[in-house]
mmCIF file of C-alpha atoms in Angstrom:
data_model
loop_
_atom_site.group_PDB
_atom_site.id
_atom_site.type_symbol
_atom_site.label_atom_id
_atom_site.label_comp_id
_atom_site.label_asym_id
_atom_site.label_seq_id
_atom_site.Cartn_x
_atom_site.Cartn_y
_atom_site.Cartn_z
ATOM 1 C CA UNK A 1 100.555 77.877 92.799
ATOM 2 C CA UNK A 2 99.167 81.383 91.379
ATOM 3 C CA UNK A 3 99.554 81.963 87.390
ATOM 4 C CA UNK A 4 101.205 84.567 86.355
ATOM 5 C CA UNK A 5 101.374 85.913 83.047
ATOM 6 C CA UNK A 6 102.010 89.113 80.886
ATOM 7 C CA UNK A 7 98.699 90.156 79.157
ATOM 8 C CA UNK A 8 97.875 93.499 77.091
ATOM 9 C CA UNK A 9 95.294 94.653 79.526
ATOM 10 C CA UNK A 10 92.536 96.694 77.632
ATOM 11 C CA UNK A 11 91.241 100.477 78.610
ATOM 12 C CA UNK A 12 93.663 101.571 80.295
ATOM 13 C CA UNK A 13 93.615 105.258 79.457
ATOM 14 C CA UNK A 14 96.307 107.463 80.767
ATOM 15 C CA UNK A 15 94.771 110.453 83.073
ATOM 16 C CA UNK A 16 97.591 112.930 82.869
ATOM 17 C CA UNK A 17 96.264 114.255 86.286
ATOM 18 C CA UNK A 18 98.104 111.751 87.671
ATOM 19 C CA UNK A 19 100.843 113.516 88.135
ATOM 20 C CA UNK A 20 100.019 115.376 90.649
ATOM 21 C CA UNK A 21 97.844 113.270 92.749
ATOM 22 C CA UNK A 22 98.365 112.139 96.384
ATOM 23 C CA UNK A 23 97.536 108.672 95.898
ATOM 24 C CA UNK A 24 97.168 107.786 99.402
ATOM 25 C CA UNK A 25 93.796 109.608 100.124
ATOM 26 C CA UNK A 26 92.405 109.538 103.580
ATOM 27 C CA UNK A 27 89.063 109.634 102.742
ATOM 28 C CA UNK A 28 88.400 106.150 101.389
ATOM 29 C CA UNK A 29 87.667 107.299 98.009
ATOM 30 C CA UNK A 30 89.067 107.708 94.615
ATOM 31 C CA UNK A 31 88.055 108.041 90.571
ATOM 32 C CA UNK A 32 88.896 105.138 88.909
ATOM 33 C CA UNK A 33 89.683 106.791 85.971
ATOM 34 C CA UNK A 34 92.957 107.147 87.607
ATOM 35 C CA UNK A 35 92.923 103.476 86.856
ATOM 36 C CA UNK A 36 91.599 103.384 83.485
ATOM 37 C CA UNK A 37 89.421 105.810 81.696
ATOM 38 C CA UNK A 38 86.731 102.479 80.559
ATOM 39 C CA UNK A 39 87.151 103.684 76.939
ATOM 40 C CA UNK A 40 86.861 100.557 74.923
ATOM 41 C CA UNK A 41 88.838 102.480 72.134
ATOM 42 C CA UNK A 42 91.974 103.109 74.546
ATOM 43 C CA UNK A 43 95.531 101.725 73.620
ATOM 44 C CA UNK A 44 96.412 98.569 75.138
ATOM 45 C CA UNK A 45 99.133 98.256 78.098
ATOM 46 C CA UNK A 46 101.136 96.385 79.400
ATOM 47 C CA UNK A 47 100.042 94.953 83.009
ATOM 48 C CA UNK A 48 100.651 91.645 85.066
ATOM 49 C CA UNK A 49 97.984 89.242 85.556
ATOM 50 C CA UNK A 50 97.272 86.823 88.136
ATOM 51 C CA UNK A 51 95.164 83.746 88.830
ATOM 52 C CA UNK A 52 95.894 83.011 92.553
ATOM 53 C CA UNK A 53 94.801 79.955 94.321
ATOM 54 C CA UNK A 54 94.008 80.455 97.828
ATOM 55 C CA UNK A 55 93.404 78.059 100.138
ATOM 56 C CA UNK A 56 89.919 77.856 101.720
ATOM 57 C CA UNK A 57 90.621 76.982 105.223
ATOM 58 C CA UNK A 58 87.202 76.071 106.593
ATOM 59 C CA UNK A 59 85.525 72.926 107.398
ATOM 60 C CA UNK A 60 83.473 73.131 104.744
ATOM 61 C CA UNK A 61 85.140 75.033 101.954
ATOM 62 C CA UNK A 62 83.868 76.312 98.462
ATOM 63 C CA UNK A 63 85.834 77.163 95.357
ATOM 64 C CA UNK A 64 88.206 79.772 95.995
ATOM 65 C CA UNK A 65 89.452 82.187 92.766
ATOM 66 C CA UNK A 66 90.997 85.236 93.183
ATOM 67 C CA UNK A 67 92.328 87.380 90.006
ATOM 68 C CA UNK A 68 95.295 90.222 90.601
ATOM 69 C CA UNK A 69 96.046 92.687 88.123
ATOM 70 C CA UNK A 70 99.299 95.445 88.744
ATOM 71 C CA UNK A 71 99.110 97.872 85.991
ATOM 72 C CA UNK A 72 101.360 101.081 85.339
ATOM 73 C CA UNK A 73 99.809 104.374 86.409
ATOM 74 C CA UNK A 74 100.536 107.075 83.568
ATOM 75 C CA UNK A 75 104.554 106.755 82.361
ATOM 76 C CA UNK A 76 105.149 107.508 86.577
ATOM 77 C CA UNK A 77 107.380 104.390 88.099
ATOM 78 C CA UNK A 78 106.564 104.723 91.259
ATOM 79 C CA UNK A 79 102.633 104.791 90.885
ATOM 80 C CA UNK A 80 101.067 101.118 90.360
ATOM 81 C CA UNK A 81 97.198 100.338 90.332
ATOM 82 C CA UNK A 82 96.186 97.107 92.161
ATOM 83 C CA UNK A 83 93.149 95.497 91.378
ATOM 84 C CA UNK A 84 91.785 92.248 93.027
ATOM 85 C CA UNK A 85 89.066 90.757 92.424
ATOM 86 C CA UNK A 86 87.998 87.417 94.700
ATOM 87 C CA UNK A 87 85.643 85.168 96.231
ATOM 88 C CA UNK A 88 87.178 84.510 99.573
ATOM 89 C CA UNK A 89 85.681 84.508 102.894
ATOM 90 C CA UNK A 90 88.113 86.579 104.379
ATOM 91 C CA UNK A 91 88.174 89.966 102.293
ATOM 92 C CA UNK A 92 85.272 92.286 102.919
ATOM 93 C CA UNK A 93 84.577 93.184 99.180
ATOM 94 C CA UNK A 94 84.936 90.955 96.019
ATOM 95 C CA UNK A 95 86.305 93.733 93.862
ATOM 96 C CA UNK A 96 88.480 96.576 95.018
ATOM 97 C CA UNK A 97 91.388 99.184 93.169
ATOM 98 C CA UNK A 98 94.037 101.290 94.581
ATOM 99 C CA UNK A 99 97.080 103.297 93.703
ATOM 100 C CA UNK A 100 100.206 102.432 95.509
ATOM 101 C CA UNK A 101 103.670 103.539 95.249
ATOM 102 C CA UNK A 102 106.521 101.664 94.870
ATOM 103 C CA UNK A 103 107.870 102.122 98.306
ATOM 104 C CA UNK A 104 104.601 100.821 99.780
ATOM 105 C CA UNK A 105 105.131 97.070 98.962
ATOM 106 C CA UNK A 106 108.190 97.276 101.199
ATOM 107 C CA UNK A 107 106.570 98.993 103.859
ATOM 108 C CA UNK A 108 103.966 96.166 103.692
ATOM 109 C CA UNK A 109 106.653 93.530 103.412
ATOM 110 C CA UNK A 110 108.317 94.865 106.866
ATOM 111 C CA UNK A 111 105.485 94.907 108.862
ATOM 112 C CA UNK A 112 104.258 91.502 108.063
ATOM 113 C CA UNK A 113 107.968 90.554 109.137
ATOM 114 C CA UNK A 114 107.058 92.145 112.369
ATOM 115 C CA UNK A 115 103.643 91.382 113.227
ATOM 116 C CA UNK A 116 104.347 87.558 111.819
ATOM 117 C CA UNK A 117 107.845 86.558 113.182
ATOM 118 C CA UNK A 118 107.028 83.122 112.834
ATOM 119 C CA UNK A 119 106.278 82.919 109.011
ATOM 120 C CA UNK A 120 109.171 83.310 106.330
ATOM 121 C CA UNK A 121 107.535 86.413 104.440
ATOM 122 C CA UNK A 122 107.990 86.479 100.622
ATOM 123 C CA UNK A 123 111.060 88.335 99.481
ATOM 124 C CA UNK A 124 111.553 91.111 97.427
ATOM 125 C CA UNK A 125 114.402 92.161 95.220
ATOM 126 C CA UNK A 126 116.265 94.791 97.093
ATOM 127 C CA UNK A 127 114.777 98.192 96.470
ATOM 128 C CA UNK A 128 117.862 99.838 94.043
ATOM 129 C CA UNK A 129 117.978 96.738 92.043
ATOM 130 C CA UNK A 130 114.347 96.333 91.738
ATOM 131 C CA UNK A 131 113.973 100.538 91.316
ATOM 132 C CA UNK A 132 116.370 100.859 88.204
ATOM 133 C CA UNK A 133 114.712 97.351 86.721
ATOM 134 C CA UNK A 134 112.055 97.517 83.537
ATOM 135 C CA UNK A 135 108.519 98.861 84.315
ATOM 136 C CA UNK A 136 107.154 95.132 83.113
ATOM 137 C CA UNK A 137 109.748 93.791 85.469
ATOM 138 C CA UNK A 138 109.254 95.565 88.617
ATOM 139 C CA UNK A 139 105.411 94.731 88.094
ATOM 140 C CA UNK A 140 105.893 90.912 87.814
ATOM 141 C CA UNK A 141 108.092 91.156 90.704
ATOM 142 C CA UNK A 142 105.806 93.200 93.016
ATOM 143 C CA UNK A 143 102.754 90.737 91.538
ATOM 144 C CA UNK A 144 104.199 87.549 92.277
ATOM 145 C CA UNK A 145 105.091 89.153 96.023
ATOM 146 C CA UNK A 146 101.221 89.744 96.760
ATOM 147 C CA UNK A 147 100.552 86.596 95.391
ATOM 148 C CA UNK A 148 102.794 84.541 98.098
ATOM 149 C CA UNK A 149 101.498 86.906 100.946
ATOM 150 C CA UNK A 150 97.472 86.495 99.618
ATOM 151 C CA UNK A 151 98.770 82.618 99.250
ATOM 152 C CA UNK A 152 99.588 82.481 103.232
ATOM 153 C CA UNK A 153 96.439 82.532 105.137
ATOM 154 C CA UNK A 154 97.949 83.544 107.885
ATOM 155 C CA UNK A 155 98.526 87.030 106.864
ATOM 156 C CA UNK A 156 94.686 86.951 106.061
ATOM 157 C CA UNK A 157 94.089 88.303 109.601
ATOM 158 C CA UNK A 158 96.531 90.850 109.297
ATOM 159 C CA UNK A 159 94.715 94.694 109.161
ATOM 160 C CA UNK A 160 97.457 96.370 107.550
ATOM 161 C CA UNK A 161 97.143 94.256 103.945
ATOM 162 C CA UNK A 162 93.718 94.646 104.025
ATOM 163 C CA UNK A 163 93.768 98.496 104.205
ATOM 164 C CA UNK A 164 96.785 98.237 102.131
ATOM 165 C CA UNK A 165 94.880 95.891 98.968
ATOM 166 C CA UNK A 166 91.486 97.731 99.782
ATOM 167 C CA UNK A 167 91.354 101.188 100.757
ATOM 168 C CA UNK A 168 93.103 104.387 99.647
ATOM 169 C CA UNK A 169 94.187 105.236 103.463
ATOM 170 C CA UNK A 170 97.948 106.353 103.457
ATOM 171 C CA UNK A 171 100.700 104.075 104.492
ATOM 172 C CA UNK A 172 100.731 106.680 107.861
ATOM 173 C CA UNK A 173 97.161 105.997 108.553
ATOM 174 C CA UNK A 174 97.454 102.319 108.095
ATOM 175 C CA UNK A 175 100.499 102.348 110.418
ATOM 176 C CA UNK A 176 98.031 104.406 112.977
ATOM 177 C CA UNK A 177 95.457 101.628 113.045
ATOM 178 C CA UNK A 178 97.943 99.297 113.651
ATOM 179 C CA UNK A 179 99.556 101.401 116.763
ATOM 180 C CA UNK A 180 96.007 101.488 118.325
ATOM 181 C CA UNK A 181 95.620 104.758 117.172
ATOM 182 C CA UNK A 182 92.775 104.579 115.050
ATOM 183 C CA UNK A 183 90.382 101.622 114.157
ATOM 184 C CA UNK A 184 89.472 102.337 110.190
ATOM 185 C CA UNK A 185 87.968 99.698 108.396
ATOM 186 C CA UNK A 186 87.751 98.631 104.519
ATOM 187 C CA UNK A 187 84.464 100.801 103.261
ATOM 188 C CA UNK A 188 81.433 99.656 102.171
ATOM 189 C CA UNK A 189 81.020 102.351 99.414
ATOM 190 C CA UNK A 190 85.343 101.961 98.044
ATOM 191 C CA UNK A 191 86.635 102.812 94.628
ATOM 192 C CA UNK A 192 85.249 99.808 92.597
ATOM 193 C CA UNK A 193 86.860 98.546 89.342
ATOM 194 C CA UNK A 194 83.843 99.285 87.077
ATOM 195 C CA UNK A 195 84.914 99.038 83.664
ATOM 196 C CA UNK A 196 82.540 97.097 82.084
ATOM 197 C CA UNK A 197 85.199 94.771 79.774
ATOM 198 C CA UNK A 198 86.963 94.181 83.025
ATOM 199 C CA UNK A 199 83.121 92.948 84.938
ATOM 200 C CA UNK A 200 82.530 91.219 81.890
ATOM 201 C CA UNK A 201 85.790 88.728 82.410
ATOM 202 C CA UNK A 202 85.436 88.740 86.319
ATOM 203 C CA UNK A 203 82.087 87.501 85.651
ATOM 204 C CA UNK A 204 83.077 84.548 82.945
ATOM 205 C CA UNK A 205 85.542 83.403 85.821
ATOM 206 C CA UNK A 206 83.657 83.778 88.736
ATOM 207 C CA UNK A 207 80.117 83.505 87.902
ATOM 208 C CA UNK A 208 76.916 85.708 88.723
ATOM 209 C CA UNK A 209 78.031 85.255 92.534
ATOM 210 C CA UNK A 210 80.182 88.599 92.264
ATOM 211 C CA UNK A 211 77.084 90.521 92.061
ATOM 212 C CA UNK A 212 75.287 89.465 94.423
#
């Protein structure tokens, strides 16, 4: 069962060229500072916090941790920054940010209802309820909805939440990959989380491992 809990999560500096960003950049990269601005002297925020327990799934399986953190992006509700941070086989990197919007977890929750017809995917509060809700709310609802779909390894073979957890690619693009279109995968040089407070705890949890 994943953890979830509300924790003051620290440099998270507000870039106030937010505002006008496309968030969905096609090119694979983006500034963290968007993120957080790594200043050790910034004001704490609010953010959601997850310890997830994944299931290993091989024959011969090793610890599993993965750590998800939603955090607000500026005062903007409809921009939230996703970092994960994991040791499981299946994701290509062990520590990966994005920006998403708010709409974006829904498009992600349809088309794992389509491509998975078989699996009951995790619900989320309908959009107008969920839209008009607090910001802390609407994080720790959208948090403990990637948590049930990164709980369900099935979905683990699914290229549209991988592009969607670690990439920048727009919600179009991912949508072209799945039609066939295109055939993008998660980059080997993405926008890392590299605060160093934020390596620092990865590290305590996970170990030395994440680095190498």
């Amino acid at each position: 069962m994943p953890l979830l809990g509300v924790r003051s999560l620290d440099s998270l500096g507000r870039s106030d060229s937010m505002s006008s960003l496309d968030v969905s950049t096609d090119s694979g990269h983006l500034d963290d500072s968007l993120c957080s601005s790594g200043s050790e002297d910034a004001l704490e925020e609010a953010g959601v916090y997850l310890n997830i327990d994944i299931e290993d799934g091989r024959i011969s399986p090793v610890e599993s941790r993965t750590i998800l953190i939603l955090e607000p992006v500026d005062d903007s509700k409809d921009l939230i920054c996703i970092r994960l941070s994991t040791n499981h086989h299946s994701f290509s990197l062990k520590r990966s940010v994005t920006i998403r919007t708010f709409n974006s977890f829904y498009y992600l929750q349809e088309t794992l209802k389509l491509l998975h017809p078989y699996i009951s995917v995790p619900s989320l509060p309908p959009k107008p309820l969920l839209m008009f809700s607090s910001q802390q709310q609407k994080l720790q609802k959208l948090a403990k909805f990637l948590s049930s779909v990164l709980s369900e390894l099935q979905y683990h073979s699914n290229k549209a939440l991988h592009l969607f957890l670690q990439t920048t690619l727009s919600l179009e693009r991912i949508q072209l990959n799945l039609d066939g279109v295109r055939d993008d995968d998660v980059p080997k040089n993405p926008l890392e989380d590299r605060r160093s407070n934020s390596k620092n705890g990865f590290n305590m949890i996970f170990g030395e491992s994440l680095n190498s």
